[in-house]
């Protein structure tokens, strides 16, 4: 169970469930020999052309901003900035509960030492081709009927795990080991039960 692995993680920065899973994934890097590459996907892209209620449509319209800014940071400043910027953005949006995402993005860019001018990409589609390509690469591994997060390891990808609160220590390691086991089973597709608890950011 302790052999070295490379993994990829796709997230939309506004998704609270992706946030929970990402905190687990960071813990996994500490307790297992795993190296993670962080990638942006987009719930706004995923829901394009869908019949959404007014409230969720408004959320999807806003969802472009954080994904676009993290995508722009990657495109202009390299892969290594993705996880720190996601953490800075997500900490403010999720446990921080901040609703002004333009302010969130400005503060997060400052925190990680990236140029403030990147914030303008929240309202610009000029790098959307790269965002869509990152999104499509992740979703192509799991299918259109799932969302974020997506984890891929050694060529096998899955949606989730959806978990709250984020496991720590040996509990995180055991969940990772279980994910590897099911991902390594040819023909395995799904385990699921109804969620009865919201995200626990504590």
PDB file of C-alpha atoms in Angstrom:
ATOM      1  CA  UNK A   1       0.000   0.000   0.000  1.00  0.00           C
ATOM      2  CA  UNK A   2       2.973   2.343   0.474  1.00  0.00           C
ATOM      3  CA  UNK A   3       4.391   2.311  -3.067  1.00  0.00           C
ATOM      4  CA  UNK A   4       4.867   5.654  -4.780  1.00  0.00           C
ATOM      5  CA  UNK A   5       1.966   7.042  -6.805  1.00  0.00           C
ATOM      6  CA  UNK A   6       1.280  10.059  -8.949  1.00  0.00           C
ATOM      7  CA  UNK A   7      -2.224  11.490  -8.744  1.00  0.00           C
ATOM      8  CA  UNK A   8      -4.171  14.303 -10.354  1.00  0.00           C
ATOM      9  CA  UNK A   9      -6.939  16.265  -8.685  1.00  0.00           C
ATOM     10  CA  UNK A  10      -9.554  18.368 -10.487  1.00  0.00           C
ATOM     11  CA  UNK A  11     -11.554  20.962  -8.563  1.00  0.00           C
ATOM     12  CA  UNK A  12     -13.869  23.883  -9.051  1.00  0.00           C
ATOM     13  CA  UNK A  13     -12.843  26.408  -6.387  1.00  0.00           C
ATOM     14  CA  UNK A  14     -16.449  27.234  -5.443  1.00  0.00           C
ATOM     15  CA  UNK A  15     -17.462  23.607  -4.741  1.00  0.00           C
ATOM     16  CA  UNK A  16     -17.543  22.870  -0.991  1.00  0.00           C
ATOM     17  CA  UNK A  17     -17.323  19.105  -1.568  1.00  0.00           C
ATOM     18  CA  UNK A  18     -14.244  19.472  -3.755  1.00  0.00           C
ATOM     19  CA  UNK A  19     -12.796  21.620  -0.966  1.00  0.00           C
ATOM     20  CA  UNK A  20     -13.367  18.871   1.599  1.00  0.00           C
ATOM     21  CA  UNK A  21     -11.792  16.270  -0.667  1.00  0.00           C
ATOM     22  CA  UNK A  22      -8.847  18.530  -1.461  1.00  0.00           C
ATOM     23  CA  UNK A  23      -8.035  18.894   2.238  1.00  0.00           C
ATOM     24  CA  UNK A  24      -8.031  15.096   2.475  1.00  0.00           C
ATOM     25  CA  UNK A  25      -5.808  14.881  -0.616  1.00  0.00           C
ATOM     26  CA  UNK A  26      -3.280  17.253   0.959  1.00  0.00           C
ATOM     27  CA  UNK A  27      -3.289  15.040   4.038  1.00  0.00           C
ATOM     28  CA  UNK A  28      -2.744  11.969   1.863  1.00  0.00           C
ATOM     29  CA  UNK A  29       0.417  13.593   0.489  1.00  0.00           C
ATOM     30  CA  UNK A  30       1.684  13.714   4.082  1.00  0.00           C
ATOM     31  CA  UNK A  31       0.850  10.133   5.062  1.00  0.00           C
ATOM     32  CA  UNK A  32       1.408   8.242   1.807  1.00  0.00           C
ATOM     33  CA  UNK A  33       4.046   8.457  -0.904  1.00  0.00           C
ATOM     34  CA  UNK A  34       1.806  10.359  -3.317  1.00  0.00           C
ATOM     35  CA  UNK A  35       2.567  13.349  -5.519  1.00  0.00           C
ATOM     36  CA  UNK A  36      -0.501  15.333  -6.609  1.00  0.00           C
ATOM     37  CA  UNK A  37      -0.922  17.600  -9.633  1.00  0.00           C
ATOM     38  CA  UNK A  38      -3.745  20.118  -9.148  1.00  0.00           C
ATOM     39  CA  UNK A  39      -6.068  20.990 -12.047  1.00  0.00           C
ATOM     40  CA  UNK A  40      -9.013  23.346 -12.500  1.00  0.00           C
ATOM     41  CA  UNK A  41     -12.377  22.190 -13.767  1.00  0.00           C
ATOM     42  CA  UNK A  42     -15.483  24.312 -14.074  1.00  0.00           C
ATOM     43  CA  UNK A  43     -19.025  23.772 -12.878  1.00  0.00           C
ATOM     44  CA  UNK A  44     -19.988  26.671 -15.159  1.00  0.00           C
ATOM     45  CA  UNK A  45     -18.679  24.733 -18.158  1.00  0.00           C
ATOM     46  CA  UNK A  46     -20.254  21.508 -16.911  1.00  0.00           C
ATOM     47  CA  UNK A  47     -23.676  23.164 -16.653  1.00  0.00           C
ATOM     48  CA  UNK A  48     -23.630  25.059 -19.930  1.00  0.00           C
ATOM     49  CA  UNK A  49     -26.835  24.487 -21.855  1.00  0.00           C
ATOM     50  CA  UNK A  50     -28.548  22.822 -18.887  1.00  0.00           C
ATOM     51  CA  UNK A  51     -32.031  23.717 -17.655  1.00  0.00           C
ATOM     52  CA  UNK A  52     -31.148  25.237 -14.290  1.00  0.00           C
ATOM     53  CA  UNK A  53     -33.314  27.010 -11.760  1.00  0.00           C
ATOM     54  CA  UNK A  54     -32.758  30.749 -11.480  1.00  0.00           C
ATOM     55  CA  UNK A  55     -30.739  30.586  -8.279  1.00  0.00           C
ATOM     56  CA  UNK A  56     -28.330  27.928  -9.505  1.00  0.00           C
ATOM     57  CA  UNK A  57     -27.976  29.668 -12.868  1.00  0.00           C
ATOM     58  CA  UNK A  58     -26.932  32.838 -11.037  1.00  0.00           C
ATOM     59  CA  UNK A  59     -24.379  30.820  -9.064  1.00  0.00           C
ATOM     60  CA  UNK A  60     -22.993  29.306 -12.257  1.00  0.00           C
ATOM     61  CA  UNK A  61     -22.670  32.771 -13.781  1.00  0.00           C
ATOM     62  CA  UNK A  62     -20.535  33.777 -10.796  1.00  0.00           C
ATOM     63  CA  UNK A  63     -18.625  30.490 -10.780  1.00  0.00           C
ATOM     64  CA  UNK A  64     -16.580  31.514 -13.810  1.00  0.00           C
ATOM     65  CA  UNK A  65     -14.554  34.033 -11.814  1.00  0.00           C
ATOM     66  CA  UNK A  66     -12.552  31.907  -9.353  1.00  0.00           C
ATOM     67  CA  UNK A  67     -11.927  29.149 -11.904  1.00  0.00           C
ATOM     68  CA  UNK A  68     -10.782  31.665 -14.508  1.00  0.00           C
ATOM     69  CA  UNK A  69      -8.343  33.363 -12.143  1.00  0.00           C
ATOM     70  CA  UNK A  70      -6.718  30.115 -11.000  1.00  0.00           C
ATOM     71  CA  UNK A  71      -6.554  28.973 -14.619  1.00  0.00           C
ATOM     72  CA  UNK A  72      -4.931  32.283 -15.610  1.00  0.00           C
ATOM     73  CA  UNK A  73      -2.405  31.958 -12.784  1.00  0.00           C
ATOM     74  CA  UNK A  74      -1.443  28.523 -14.056  1.00  0.00           C
ATOM     75  CA  UNK A  75      -1.224  29.644 -17.662  1.00  0.00           C
ATOM     76  CA  UNK A  76       0.899  32.706 -16.885  1.00  0.00           C
ATOM     77  CA  UNK A  77       2.883  31.634 -13.806  1.00  0.00           C
ATOM     78  CA  UNK A  78       3.106  27.841 -13.938  1.00  0.00           C
ATOM     79  CA  UNK A  79       1.618  24.718 -12.422  1.00  0.00           C
ATOM     80  CA  UNK A  80       3.205  25.203  -9.003  1.00  0.00           C
ATOM     81  CA  UNK A  81       0.944  28.155  -8.146  1.00  0.00           C
ATOM     82  CA  UNK A  82      -2.314  26.211  -8.572  1.00  0.00           C
ATOM     83  CA  UNK A  83      -2.601  24.510  -5.184  1.00  0.00           C
ATOM     84  CA  UNK A  84      -1.422  27.469  -3.069  1.00  0.00           C
ATOM     85  CA  UNK A  85      -3.818  29.820  -4.850  1.00  0.00           C
ATOM     86  CA  UNK A  86      -6.674  27.321  -4.593  1.00  0.00           C
ATOM     87  CA  UNK A  87      -6.000  26.981  -0.873  1.00  0.00           C
ATOM     88  CA  UNK A  88      -5.952  30.756  -0.415  1.00  0.00           C
ATOM     89  CA  UNK A  89      -9.194  31.191  -2.399  1.00  0.00           C
ATOM     90  CA  UNK A  90     -10.963  28.180  -0.910  1.00  0.00           C
ATOM     91  CA  UNK A  91     -10.084  29.049   2.688  1.00  0.00           C
ATOM     92  CA  UNK A  92     -11.859  32.358   2.244  1.00  0.00           C
ATOM     93  CA  UNK A  93     -14.886  30.991   0.382  1.00  0.00           C
ATOM     94  CA  UNK A  94     -15.539  27.821   2.376  1.00  0.00           C
ATOM     95  CA  UNK A  95     -14.523  27.942   6.054  1.00  0.00           C
ATOM     96  CA  UNK A  96     -14.296  31.746   5.775  1.00  0.00           C
ATOM     97  CA  UNK A  97     -17.779  32.098   4.301  1.00  0.00           C
ATOM     98  CA  UNK A  98     -16.843  35.160   2.248  1.00  0.00           C
ATOM     99  CA  UNK A  99     -19.388  36.025  -0.464  1.00  0.00           C
ATOM    100  CA  UNK A 100     -17.586  38.803  -2.353  1.00  0.00           C
ATOM    101  CA  UNK A 101     -15.520  36.623  -4.646  1.00  0.00           C
ATOM    102  CA  UNK A 102     -13.788  39.540  -6.364  1.00  0.00           C
ATOM    103  CA  UNK A 103     -12.465  40.594  -2.962  1.00  0.00           C
ATOM    104  CA  UNK A 104     -11.552  36.974  -2.206  1.00  0.00           C
ATOM    105  CA  UNK A 105      -9.528  36.706  -5.397  1.00  0.00           C
ATOM    106  CA  UNK A 106      -7.702  39.972  -4.788  1.00  0.00           C
ATOM    107  CA  UNK A 107      -6.752  38.954  -1.242  1.00  0.00           C
ATOM    108  CA  UNK A 108      -5.760  35.434  -2.262  1.00  0.00           C
ATOM    109  CA  UNK A 109      -3.490  36.659  -5.052  1.00  0.00           C
ATOM    110  CA  UNK A 110      -1.773  38.992  -2.602  1.00  0.00           C
ATOM    111  CA  UNK A 111      -1.377  36.202  -0.042  1.00  0.00           C
ATOM    112  CA  UNK A 112       0.469  33.902  -2.444  1.00  0.00           C
ATOM    113  CA  UNK A 113       2.526  36.670  -4.032  1.00  0.00           C
ATOM    114  CA  UNK A 114       0.919  36.695  -7.473  1.00  0.00           C
ATOM    115  CA  UNK A 115       0.254  39.883  -9.470  1.00  0.00           C
ATOM    116  CA  UNK A 116      -2.964  41.682  -8.579  1.00  0.00           C
ATOM    117  CA  UNK A 117      -3.690  42.122 -12.282  1.00  0.00           C
ATOM    118  CA  UNK A 118      -4.617  38.435 -12.503  1.00  0.00           C
ATOM    119  CA  UNK A 119      -7.918  39.325 -10.823  1.00  0.00           C
ATOM    120  CA  UNK A 120      -9.150  40.868 -14.068  1.00  0.00           C
ATOM    121  CA  UNK A 121      -9.389  37.415 -15.640  1.00  0.00           C
ATOM    122  CA  UNK A 122     -12.425  36.694 -13.445  1.00  0.00           C
ATOM    123  CA  UNK A 123     -14.459  38.722 -15.919  1.00  0.00           C
ATOM    124  CA  UNK A 124     -12.577  37.877 -19.116  1.00  0.00           C
ATOM    125  CA  UNK A 125     -12.996  34.891 -21.429  1.00  0.00           C
ATOM    126  CA  UNK A 126      -9.624  35.289 -23.130  1.00  0.00           C
ATOM    127  CA  UNK A 127      -8.096  32.210 -21.455  1.00  0.00           C
ATOM    128  CA  UNK A 128     -11.285  30.148 -21.429  1.00  0.00           C
ATOM    129  CA  UNK A 129      -9.910  27.751 -24.059  1.00  0.00           C
ATOM    130  CA  UNK A 130      -7.264  26.612 -21.566  1.00  0.00           C
ATOM    131  CA  UNK A 131      -9.852  26.363 -18.779  1.00  0.00           C
ATOM    132  CA  UNK A 132     -12.131  24.280 -20.993  1.00  0.00           C
ATOM    133  CA  UNK A 133      -9.232  22.035 -21.990  1.00  0.00           C
ATOM    134  CA  UNK A 134      -8.332  21.388 -18.340  1.00  0.00           C
ATOM    135  CA  UNK A 135     -11.981  20.717 -17.535  1.00  0.00           C
ATOM    136  CA  UNK A 136     -12.471  18.386 -20.494  1.00  0.00           C
ATOM    137  CA  UNK A 137      -9.348  16.380 -19.705  1.00  0.00           C
ATOM    138  CA  UNK A 138     -10.660  15.663 -16.219  1.00  0.00           C
ATOM    139  CA  UNK A 139     -14.265  15.002 -17.163  1.00  0.00           C
ATOM    140  CA  UNK A 140     -13.255  12.771 -20.082  1.00  0.00           C
ATOM    141  CA  UNK A 141     -11.751  10.366 -17.566  1.00  0.00           C
ATOM    142  CA  UNK A 142     -14.970   9.946 -15.586  1.00  0.00           C
ATOM    143  CA  UNK A 143     -17.917  10.886 -17.830  1.00  0.00           C
ATOM    144  CA  UNK A 144     -20.344  13.789 -18.100  1.00  0.00           C
ATOM    145  CA  UNK A 145     -22.731  12.595 -15.381  1.00  0.00           C
ATOM    146  CA  UNK A 146     -20.446  13.562 -12.490  1.00  0.00           C
ATOM    147  CA  UNK A 147     -18.967  16.803 -11.257  1.00  0.00           C
ATOM    148  CA  UNK A 148     -16.144  17.899  -8.993  1.00  0.00           C
ATOM    149  CA  UNK A 149     -13.909  16.649  -7.448  1.00  0.00           C
ATOM    150  CA  UNK A 150     -12.205  14.170  -9.768  1.00  0.00           C
ATOM    151  CA  UNK A 151      -9.161  12.168  -8.707  1.00  0.00           C
ATOM    152  CA  UNK A 152      -7.000  10.203 -11.141  1.00  0.00           C
ATOM    153  CA  UNK A 153      -4.253   7.812 -10.106  1.00  0.00           C
ATOM    154  CA  UNK A 154      -2.117   5.732 -12.422  1.00  0.00           C
ATOM    155  CA  UNK A 155      -4.521   6.272 -15.306  1.00  0.00           C
ATOM    156  CA  UNK A 156      -7.725   5.425 -13.415  1.00  0.00           C
ATOM    157  CA  UNK A 157     -10.056   8.261 -12.426  1.00  0.00           C
ATOM    158  CA  UNK A 158     -13.107   8.558 -10.194  1.00  0.00           C
ATOM    159  CA  UNK A 159     -15.504  11.186  -8.889  1.00  0.00           C
ATOM    160  CA  UNK A 160     -14.968  11.850  -5.213  1.00  0.00           C
ATOM    161  CA  UNK A 161     -14.499  10.637  -2.613  1.00  0.00           C
ATOM    162  CA  UNK A 162     -17.172  12.912  -1.162  1.00  0.00           C
ATOM    163  CA  UNK A 163     -16.425  13.036   2.543  1.00  0.00           C
ATOM    164  CA  UNK A 164     -16.907  15.292   5.550  1.00  0.00           C
ATOM    165  CA  UNK A 165     -15.050  16.222   7.608  1.00  0.00           C
ATOM    166  CA  UNK A 166     -11.750  15.681   5.786  1.00  0.00           C
ATOM    167  CA  UNK A 167     -10.039  12.627   7.322  1.00  0.00           C
ATOM    168  CA  UNK A 168      -6.671  13.173   8.957  1.00  0.00           C
ATOM    169  CA  UNK A 169      -3.709  10.961   9.731  1.00  0.00           C
ATOM    170  CA  UNK A 170      -4.220   7.240   9.448  1.00  0.00           C
ATOM    171  CA  UNK A 171      -7.896   7.705   8.600  1.00  0.00           C
ATOM    172  CA  UNK A 172      -6.844   9.694   5.512  1.00  0.00           C
ATOM    173  CA  UNK A 173      -4.351   6.990   4.615  1.00  0.00           C
ATOM    174  CA  UNK A 174      -6.922   4.215   4.930  1.00  0.00           C
ATOM    175  CA  UNK A 175      -9.406   6.048   2.692  1.00  0.00           C
ATOM    176  CA  UNK A 176      -6.674   6.524   0.089  1.00  0.00           C
ATOM    177  CA  UNK A 177      -5.771   2.849   0.258  1.00  0.00           C
ATOM    178  CA  UNK A 178      -9.436   1.958  -0.242  1.00  0.00           C
ATOM    179  CA  UNK A 179      -9.699   4.271  -3.249  1.00  0.00           C
ATOM    180  CA  UNK A 180      -6.674   2.584  -4.790  1.00  0.00           C
ATOM    181  CA  UNK A 181      -8.245  -0.812  -4.223  1.00  0.00           C
ATOM    182  CA  UNK A 182     -11.528  -0.015  -5.927  1.00  0.00           C
ATOM    183  CA  UNK A 183      -9.833   1.983  -8.701  1.00  0.00           C
ATOM    184  CA  UNK A 184      -7.676  -1.057  -9.402  1.00  0.00           C
ATOM    185  CA  UNK A 185     -10.686  -3.318  -9.896  1.00  0.00           C
ATOM    186  CA  UNK A 186     -11.546  -3.673 -13.617  1.00  0.00           C
ATOM    187  CA  UNK A 187     -15.198  -2.874 -14.252  1.00  0.00           C
ATOM    188  CA  UNK A 188     -15.744  -1.108 -10.916  1.00  0.00           C
ATOM    189  CA  UNK A 189     -17.900   2.008 -11.305  1.00  0.00           C
ATOM    190  CA  UNK A 190     -19.763   3.198  -8.248  1.00  0.00           C
ATOM    191  CA  UNK A 191     -20.312   3.168  -4.495  1.00  0.00           C
ATOM    192  CA  UNK A 192     -22.841   5.671  -3.189  1.00  0.00           C
ATOM    193  CA  UNK A 193     -25.208   6.574  -0.392  1.00  0.00           C
ATOM    194  CA  UNK A 194     -27.374   9.631   0.220  1.00  0.00           C
ATOM    195  CA  UNK A 195     -25.667  12.544   1.946  1.00  0.00           C
ATOM    196  CA  UNK A 196     -27.209  13.396   5.309  1.00  0.00           C
ATOM    197  CA  UNK A 197     -24.632  15.976   6.429  1.00  0.00           C
ATOM    198  CA  UNK A 198     -23.289  19.180   4.935  1.00  0.00           C
ATOM    199  CA  UNK A 199     -19.608  20.064   4.635  1.00  0.00           C
ATOM    200  CA  UNK A 200     -17.833  20.297   7.992  1.00  0.00           C
ATOM    201  CA  UNK A 201     -15.009  22.820   7.621  1.00  0.00           C
ATOM    202  CA  UNK A 202     -13.734  22.499  11.181  1.00  0.00           C
TER     203      UNK A 202
END
